[in-house]
Coordinates of N, CA and C in Angstrom, one line a residue:
X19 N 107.5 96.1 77.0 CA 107.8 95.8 78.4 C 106.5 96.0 79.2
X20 N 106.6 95.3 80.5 CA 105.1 95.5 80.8 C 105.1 95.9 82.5
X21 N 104.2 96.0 82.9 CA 104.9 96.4 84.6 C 106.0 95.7 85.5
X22 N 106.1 94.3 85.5 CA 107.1 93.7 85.6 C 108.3 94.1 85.7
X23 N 108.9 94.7 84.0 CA 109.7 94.8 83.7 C 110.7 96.4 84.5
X24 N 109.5 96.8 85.4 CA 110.2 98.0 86.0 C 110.4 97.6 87.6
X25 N 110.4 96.8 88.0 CA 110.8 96.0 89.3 C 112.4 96.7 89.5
X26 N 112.7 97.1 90.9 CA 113.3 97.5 91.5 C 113.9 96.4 92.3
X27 N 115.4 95.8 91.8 CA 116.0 94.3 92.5 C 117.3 95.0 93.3
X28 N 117.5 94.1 94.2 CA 118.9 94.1 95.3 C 119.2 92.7 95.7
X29 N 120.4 92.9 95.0 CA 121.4 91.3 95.2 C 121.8 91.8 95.7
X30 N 122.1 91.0 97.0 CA 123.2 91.0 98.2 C 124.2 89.5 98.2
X31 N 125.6 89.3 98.3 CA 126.1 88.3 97.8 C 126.9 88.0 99.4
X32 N 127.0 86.8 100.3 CA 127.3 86.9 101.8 C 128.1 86.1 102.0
X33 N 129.2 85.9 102.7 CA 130.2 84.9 102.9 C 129.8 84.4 104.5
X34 N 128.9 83.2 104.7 CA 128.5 83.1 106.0 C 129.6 82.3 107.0
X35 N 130.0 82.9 108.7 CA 130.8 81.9 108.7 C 130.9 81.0 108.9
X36 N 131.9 79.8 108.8 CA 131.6 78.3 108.8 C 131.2 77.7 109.8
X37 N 130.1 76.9 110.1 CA 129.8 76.1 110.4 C 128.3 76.8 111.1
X38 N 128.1 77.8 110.7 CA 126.4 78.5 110.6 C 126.0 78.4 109.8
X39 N 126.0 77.7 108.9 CA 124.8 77.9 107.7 C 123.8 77.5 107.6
X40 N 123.5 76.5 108.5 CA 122.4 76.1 108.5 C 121.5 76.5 109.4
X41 N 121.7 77.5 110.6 CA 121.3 78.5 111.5 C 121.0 79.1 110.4
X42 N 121.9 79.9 110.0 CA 121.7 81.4 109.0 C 120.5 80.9 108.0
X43 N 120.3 80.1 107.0 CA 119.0 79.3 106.5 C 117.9 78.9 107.1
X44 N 117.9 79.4 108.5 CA 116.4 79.5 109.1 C 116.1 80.7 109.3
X45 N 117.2 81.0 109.8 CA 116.6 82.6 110.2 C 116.6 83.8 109.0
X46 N 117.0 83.4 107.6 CA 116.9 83.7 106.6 C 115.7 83.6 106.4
X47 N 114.6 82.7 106.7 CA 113.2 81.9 106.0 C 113.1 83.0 107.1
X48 N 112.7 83.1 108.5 CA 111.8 83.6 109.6 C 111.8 85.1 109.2
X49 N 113.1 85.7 108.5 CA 113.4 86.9 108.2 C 112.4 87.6 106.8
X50 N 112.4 86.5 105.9 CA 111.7 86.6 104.7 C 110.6 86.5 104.6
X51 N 110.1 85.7 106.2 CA 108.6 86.0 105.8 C 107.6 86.9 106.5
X52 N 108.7 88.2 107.2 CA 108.3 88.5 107.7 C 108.8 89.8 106.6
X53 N 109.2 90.2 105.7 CA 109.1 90.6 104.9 C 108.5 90.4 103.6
X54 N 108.3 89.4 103.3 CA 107.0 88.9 102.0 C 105.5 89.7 102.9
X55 N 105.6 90.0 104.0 CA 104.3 90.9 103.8 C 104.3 92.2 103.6
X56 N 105.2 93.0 103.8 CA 105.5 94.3 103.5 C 104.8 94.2 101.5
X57 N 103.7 95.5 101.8 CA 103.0 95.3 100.6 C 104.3 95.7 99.5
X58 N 105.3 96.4 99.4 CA 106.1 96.6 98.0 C 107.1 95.6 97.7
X59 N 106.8 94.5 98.6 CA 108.1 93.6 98.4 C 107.3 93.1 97.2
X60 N 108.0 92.2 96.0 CA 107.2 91.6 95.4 C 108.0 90.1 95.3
X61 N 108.7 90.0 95.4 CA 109.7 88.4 95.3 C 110.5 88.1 96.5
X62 N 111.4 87.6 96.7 CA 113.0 87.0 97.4 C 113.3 85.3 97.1
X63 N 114.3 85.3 97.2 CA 115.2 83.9 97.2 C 116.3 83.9 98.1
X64 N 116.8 82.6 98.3 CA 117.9 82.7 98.7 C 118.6 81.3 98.2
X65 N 120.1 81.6 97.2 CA 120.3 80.9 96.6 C 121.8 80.2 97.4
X66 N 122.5 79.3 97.0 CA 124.0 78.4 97.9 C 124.8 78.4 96.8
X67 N 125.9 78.7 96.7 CA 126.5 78.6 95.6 C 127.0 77.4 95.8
X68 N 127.6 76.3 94.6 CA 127.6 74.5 95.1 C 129.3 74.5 94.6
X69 N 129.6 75.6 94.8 CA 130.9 75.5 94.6 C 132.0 76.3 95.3
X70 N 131.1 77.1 96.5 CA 132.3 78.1 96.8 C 131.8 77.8 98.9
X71 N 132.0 77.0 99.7 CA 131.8 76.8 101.0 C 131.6 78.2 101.7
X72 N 130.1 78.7 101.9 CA 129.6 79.5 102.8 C 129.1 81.3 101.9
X73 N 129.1 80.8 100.5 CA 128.4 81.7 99.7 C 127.1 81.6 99.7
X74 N 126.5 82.9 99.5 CA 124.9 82.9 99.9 C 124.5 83.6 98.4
X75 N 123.9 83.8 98.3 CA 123.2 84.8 97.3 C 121.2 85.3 97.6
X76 N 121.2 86.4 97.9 CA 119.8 87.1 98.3 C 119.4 87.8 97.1
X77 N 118.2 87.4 96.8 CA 117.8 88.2 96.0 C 116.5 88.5 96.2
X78 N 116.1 89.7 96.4 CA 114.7 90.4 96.9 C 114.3 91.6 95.6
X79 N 113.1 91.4 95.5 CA 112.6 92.5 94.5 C 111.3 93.6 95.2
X80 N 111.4 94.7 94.4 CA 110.4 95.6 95.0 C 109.6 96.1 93.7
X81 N 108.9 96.9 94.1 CA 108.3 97.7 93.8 C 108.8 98.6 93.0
X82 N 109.5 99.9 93.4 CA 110.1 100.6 92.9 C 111.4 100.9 93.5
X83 N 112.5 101.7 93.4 CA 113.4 101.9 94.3 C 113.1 103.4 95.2
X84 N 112.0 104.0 95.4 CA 111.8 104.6 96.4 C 110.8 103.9 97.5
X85 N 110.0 103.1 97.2 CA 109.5 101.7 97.8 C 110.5 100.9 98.7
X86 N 111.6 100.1 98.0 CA 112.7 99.8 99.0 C 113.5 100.9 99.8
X87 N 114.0 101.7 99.4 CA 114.3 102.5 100.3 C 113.9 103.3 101.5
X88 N 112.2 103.1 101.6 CA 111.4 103.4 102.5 C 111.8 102.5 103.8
X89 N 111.4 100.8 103.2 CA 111.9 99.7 103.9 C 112.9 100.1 104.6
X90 N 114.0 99.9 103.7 CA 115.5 99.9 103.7 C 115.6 100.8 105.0
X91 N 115.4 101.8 105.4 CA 115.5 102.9 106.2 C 114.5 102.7 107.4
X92 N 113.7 101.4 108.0 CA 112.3 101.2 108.9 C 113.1 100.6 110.0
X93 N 112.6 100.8 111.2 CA 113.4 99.7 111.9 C 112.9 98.2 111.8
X94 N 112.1 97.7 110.9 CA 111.9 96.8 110.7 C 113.3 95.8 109.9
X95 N 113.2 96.5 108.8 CA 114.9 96.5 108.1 C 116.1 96.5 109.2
X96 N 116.0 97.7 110.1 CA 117.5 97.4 111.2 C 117.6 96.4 111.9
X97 N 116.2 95.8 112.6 CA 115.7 94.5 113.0 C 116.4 93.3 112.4
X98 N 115.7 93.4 111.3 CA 116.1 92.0 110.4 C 117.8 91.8 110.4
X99 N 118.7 92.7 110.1 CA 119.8 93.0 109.8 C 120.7 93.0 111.3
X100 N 119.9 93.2 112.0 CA 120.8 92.6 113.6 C 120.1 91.2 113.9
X101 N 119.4 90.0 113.3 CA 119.2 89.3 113.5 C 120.0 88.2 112.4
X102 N 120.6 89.0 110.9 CA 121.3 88.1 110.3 C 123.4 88.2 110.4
X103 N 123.5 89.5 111.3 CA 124.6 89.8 111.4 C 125.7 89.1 111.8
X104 N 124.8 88.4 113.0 CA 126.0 87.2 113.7 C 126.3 86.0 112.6
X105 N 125.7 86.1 111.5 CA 126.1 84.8 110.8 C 126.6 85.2 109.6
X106 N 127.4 86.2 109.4 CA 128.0 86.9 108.0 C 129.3 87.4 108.0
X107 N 129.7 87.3 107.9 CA 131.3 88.1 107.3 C 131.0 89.6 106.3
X108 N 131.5 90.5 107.5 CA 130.9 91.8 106.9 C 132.0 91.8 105.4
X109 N 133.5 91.7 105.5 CA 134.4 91.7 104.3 C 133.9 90.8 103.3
X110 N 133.0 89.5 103.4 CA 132.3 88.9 101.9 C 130.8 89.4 102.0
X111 N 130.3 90.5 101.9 CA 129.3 90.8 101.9 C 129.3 91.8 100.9
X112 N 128.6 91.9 99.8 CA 128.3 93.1 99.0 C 127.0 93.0 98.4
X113 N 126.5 94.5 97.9 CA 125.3 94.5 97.6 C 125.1 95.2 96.2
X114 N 124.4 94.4 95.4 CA 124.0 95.3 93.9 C 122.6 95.4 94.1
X115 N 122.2 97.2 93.6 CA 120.7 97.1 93.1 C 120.6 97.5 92.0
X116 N 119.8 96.7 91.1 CA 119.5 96.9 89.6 C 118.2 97.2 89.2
X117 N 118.1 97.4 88.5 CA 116.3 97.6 87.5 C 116.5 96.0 86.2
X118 N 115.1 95.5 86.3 CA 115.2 94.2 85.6 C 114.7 94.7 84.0
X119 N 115.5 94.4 83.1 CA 115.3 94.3 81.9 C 114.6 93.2 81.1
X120 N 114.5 92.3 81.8 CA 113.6 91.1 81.2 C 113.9 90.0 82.6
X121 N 112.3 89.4 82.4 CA 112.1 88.7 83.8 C 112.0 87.7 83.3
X122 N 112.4 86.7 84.4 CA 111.8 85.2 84.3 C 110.4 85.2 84.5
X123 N 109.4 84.3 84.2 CA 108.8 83.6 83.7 C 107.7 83.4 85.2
X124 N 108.7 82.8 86.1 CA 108.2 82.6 87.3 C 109.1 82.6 88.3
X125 N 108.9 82.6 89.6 CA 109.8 82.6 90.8 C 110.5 81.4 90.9
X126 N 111.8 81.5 91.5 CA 112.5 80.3 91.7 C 111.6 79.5 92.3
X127 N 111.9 78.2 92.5 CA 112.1 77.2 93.2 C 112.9 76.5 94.4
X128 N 112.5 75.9 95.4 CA 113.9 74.9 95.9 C 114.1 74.1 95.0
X129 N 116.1 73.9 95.4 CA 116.5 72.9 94.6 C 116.7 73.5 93.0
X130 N 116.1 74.1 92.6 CA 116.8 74.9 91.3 C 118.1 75.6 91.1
X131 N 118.7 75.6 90.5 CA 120.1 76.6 90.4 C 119.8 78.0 89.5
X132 N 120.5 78.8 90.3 CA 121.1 80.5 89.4 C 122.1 80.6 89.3
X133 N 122.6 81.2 88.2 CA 123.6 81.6 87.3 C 123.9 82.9 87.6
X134 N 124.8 83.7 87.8 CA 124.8 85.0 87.5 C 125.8 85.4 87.0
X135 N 125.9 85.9 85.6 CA 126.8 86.4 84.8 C 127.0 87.6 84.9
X136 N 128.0 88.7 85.4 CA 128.4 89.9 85.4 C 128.7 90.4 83.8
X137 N 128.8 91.7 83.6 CA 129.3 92.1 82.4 C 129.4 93.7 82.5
X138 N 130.1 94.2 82.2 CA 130.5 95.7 81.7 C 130.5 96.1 80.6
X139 N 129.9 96.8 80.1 CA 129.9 97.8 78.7 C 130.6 98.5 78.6
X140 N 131.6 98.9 77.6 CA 132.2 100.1 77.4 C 131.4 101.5 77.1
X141 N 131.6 102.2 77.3 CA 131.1 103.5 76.9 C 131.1 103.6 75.0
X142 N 131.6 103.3 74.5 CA 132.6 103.3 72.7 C 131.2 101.9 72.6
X143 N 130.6 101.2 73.1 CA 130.2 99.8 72.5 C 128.2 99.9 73.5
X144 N 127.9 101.0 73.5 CA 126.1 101.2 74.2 C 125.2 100.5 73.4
X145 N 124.5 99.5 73.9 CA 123.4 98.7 73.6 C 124.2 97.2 73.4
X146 N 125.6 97.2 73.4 CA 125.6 96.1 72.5 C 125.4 94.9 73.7
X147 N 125.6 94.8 74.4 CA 125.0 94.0 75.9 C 124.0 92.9 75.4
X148 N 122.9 93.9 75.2 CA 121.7 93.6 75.1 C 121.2 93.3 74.0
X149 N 121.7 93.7 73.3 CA 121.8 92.8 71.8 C 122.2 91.5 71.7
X150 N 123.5 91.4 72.5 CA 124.2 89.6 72.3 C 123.3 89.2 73.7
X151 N 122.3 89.7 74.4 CA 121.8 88.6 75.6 C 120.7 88.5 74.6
X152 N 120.0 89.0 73.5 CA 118.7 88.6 73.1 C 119.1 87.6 72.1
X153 N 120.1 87.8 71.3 CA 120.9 86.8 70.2 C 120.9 85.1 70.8
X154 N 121.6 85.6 72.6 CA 122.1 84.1 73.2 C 120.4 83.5 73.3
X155 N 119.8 84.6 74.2 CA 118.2 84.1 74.6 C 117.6 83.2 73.3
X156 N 118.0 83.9 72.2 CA 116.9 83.5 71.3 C 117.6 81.7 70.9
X157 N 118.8 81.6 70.5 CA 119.5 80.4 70.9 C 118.9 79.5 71.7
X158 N 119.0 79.7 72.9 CA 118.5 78.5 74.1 C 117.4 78.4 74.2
X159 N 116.1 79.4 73.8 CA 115.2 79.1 73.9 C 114.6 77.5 73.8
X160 N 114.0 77.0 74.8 CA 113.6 75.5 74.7 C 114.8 74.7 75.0
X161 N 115.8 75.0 75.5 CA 116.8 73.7 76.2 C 116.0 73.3 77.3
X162 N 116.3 71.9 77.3 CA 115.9 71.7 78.3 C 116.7 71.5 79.1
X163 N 115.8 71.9 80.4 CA 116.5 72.1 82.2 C 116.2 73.7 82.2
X164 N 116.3 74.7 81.1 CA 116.8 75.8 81.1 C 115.0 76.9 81.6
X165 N 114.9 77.4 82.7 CA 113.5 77.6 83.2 C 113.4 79.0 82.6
X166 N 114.4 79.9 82.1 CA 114.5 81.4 81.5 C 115.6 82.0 82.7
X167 N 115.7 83.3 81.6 CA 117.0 84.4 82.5 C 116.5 85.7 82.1
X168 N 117.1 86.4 82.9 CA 117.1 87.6 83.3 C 117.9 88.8 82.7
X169 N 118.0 90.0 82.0 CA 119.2 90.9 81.9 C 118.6 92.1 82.5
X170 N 119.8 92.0 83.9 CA 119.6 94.0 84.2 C 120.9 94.1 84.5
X171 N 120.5 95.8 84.6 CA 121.1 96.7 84.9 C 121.4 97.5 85.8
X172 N 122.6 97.7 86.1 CA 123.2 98.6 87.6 C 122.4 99.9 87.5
X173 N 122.1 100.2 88.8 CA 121.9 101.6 88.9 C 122.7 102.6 89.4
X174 N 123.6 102.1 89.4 CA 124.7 102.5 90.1 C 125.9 103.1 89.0
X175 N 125.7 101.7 88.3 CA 126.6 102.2 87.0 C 126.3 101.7 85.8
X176 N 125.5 102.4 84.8 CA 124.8 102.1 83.5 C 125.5 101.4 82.5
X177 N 126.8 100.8 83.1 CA 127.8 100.5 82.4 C 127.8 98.9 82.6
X178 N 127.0 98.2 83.8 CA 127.4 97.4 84.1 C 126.2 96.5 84.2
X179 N 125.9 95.7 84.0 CA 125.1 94.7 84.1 C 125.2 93.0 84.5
X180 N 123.6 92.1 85.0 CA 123.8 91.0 85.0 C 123.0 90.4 84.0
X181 N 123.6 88.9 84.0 CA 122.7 87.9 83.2 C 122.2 87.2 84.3
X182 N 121.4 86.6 85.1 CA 120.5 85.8 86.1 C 120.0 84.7 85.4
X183 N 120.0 83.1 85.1 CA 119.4 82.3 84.3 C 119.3 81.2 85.4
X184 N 118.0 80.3 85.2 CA 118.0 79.3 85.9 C 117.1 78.1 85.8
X185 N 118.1 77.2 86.1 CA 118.1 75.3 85.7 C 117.0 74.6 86.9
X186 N 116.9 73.8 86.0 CA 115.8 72.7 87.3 C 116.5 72.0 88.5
X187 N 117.7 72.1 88.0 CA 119.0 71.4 89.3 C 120.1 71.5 88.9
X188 N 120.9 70.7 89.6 CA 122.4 71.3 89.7 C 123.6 70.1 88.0
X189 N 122.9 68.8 88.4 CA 122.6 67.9 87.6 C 122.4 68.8 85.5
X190 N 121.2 69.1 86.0 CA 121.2 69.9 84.2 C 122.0 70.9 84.2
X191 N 122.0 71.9 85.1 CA 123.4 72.6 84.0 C 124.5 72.6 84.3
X192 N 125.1 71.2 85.3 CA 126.4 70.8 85.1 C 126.3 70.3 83.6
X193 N 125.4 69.7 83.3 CA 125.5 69.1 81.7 C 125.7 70.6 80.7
X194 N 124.8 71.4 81.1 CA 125.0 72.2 80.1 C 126.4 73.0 79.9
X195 N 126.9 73.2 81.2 CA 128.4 73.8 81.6 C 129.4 73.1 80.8
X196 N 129.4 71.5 80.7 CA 130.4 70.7 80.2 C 129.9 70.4 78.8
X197 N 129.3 71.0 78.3 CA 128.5 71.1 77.0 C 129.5 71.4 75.9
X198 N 129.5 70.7 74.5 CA 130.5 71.5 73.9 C 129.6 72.6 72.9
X199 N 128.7 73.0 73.3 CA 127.8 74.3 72.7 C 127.9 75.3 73.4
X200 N 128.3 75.4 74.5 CA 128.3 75.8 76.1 C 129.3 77.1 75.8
X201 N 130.1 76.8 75.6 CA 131.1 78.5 74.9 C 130.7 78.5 73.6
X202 N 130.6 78.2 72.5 CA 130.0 79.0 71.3 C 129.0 79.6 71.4
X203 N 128.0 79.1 72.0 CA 126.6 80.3 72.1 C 126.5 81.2 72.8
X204 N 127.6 81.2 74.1 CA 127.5 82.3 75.0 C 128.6 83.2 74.4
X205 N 129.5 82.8 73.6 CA 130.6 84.0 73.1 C 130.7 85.4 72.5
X206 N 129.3 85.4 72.1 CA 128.8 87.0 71.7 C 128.9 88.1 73.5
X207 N 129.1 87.5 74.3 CA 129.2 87.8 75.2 C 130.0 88.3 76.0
X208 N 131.3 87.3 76.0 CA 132.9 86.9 76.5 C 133.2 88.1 76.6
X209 N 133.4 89.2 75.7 CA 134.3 90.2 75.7 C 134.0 91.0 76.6
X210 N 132.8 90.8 77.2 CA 132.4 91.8 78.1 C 132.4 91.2 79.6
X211 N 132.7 90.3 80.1 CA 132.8 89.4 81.2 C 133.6 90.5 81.9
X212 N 132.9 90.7 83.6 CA 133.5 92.0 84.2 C 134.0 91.2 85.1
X213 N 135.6 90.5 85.1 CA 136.5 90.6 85.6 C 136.6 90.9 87.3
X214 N 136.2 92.5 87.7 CA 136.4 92.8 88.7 C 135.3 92.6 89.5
X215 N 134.6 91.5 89.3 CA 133.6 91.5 90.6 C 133.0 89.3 90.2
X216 N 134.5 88.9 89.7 CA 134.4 87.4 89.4 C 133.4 87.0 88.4
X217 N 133.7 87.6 87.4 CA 132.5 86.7 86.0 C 131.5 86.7 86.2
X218 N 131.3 85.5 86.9 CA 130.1 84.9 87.4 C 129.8 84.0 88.9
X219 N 128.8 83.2 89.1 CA 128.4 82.6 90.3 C 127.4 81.9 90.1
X220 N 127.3 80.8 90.8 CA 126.3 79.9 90.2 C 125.8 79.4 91.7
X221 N 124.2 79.5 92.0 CA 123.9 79.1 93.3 C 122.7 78.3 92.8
X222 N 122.5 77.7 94.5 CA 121.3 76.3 94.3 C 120.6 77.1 95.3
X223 N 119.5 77.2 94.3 CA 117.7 77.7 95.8 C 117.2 77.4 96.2
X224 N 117.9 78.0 97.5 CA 117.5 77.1 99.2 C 115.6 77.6 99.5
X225 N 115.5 78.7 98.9 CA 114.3 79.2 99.4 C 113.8 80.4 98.7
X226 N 112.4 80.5 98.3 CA 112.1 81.7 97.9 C 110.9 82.2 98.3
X227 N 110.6 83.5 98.3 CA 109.1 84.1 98.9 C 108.5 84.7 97.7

């Protein structure tokens, strides 16, 4: 693992309401880049999910998690957060922060899609997660469309984790979705699909810093 691999992430997932989204996608950009200078930020995106009308997906990386929480706690942070408030639905709003177990490659793109696979571990079944995401990894390696993925972990609950992977557009991995390899290779996996927070989610990247 190398310094990377200790990045401090927070997904925030947003139900914006209708007929602001495209307000909320500016002031999302004006917000981020006024955050891309804060020295411990080190990433953000902001991804559309192409399937669910007014799903957002944020994802911002730091430094460490006493680094964001400095943020987190500035009034620069309270700022930002009463400037994206009027365009959100506080009841579709939630927030995960994880530590990254393996990183992509490079930052998103516009126009690229993310994946995000939920999963839970049992307590009776430790490591095995991460065993079947390097098994699937080592599989896909070289599909094409496929730009690399991600596996972390809650910090919240060691029990719980994501898969993050992502396509050159929406086009390639509808192909790969309707794929008939598409459930065999990912099935070392299935049993652990965490149910209570929707499987998964698949967004298109409106923007990243």
């Amino acid at each position: 693992m190398n310094d990377s691999d200790n990045v401090y992430r927070v997904m925030v997932k947003m139900r914006i309401h209708p007929g602001m989204e495209r307000e909320f996608e500016k002031t999302w950009q004006d917000v981020a880049a006024t955050i891309a200078r804060h020295p411990a930020n080190v990433g953000q995106s902001l991804a559309r999910s192409p399937d669910e009308d007014g799903i957002y997906y944020i994802v911002s990386d730091w430094q460490n998690e006493d680094r964001f929480h400095e943020f987190e706690h500035s009034p620069e942070h309270a700022a930002n957060r009463m400037r994206l408030d009027p365009y959100r639905d506080p009841a579709g709003t939630s927030m995960i922060p994880m530590t990254v177990s393996a990183r992509l490659a490079a930052p998103p793109a516009s126009g690229r899609v993310r994946v995000a696979l939920y999963l839970n571990e049992p307590d009776s079944d430790r490591g095995s997660v991460e065993h079947a995401y390097h098994q699937i990894s080592t599989i896909l390696r070289g599909r094409p469309g496929l730009r690399g993925n991600e596996l972390l972990r809650s910090l919240r609950d060691p029990r719980r984790f994501a898969v993050l992977s992502e396509w050159d557009d929406v086009p390639t991995y509808r192909e790969w979705e309707r794929s008939p390899e598409h459930l065999p290779t990912t099935s070392p996996l299935a049993r652990y699909h965490d149910k209570g927070l929707g499987i998964f989610g698949s967004y298109e990247v409106l923007a990243a810093y």
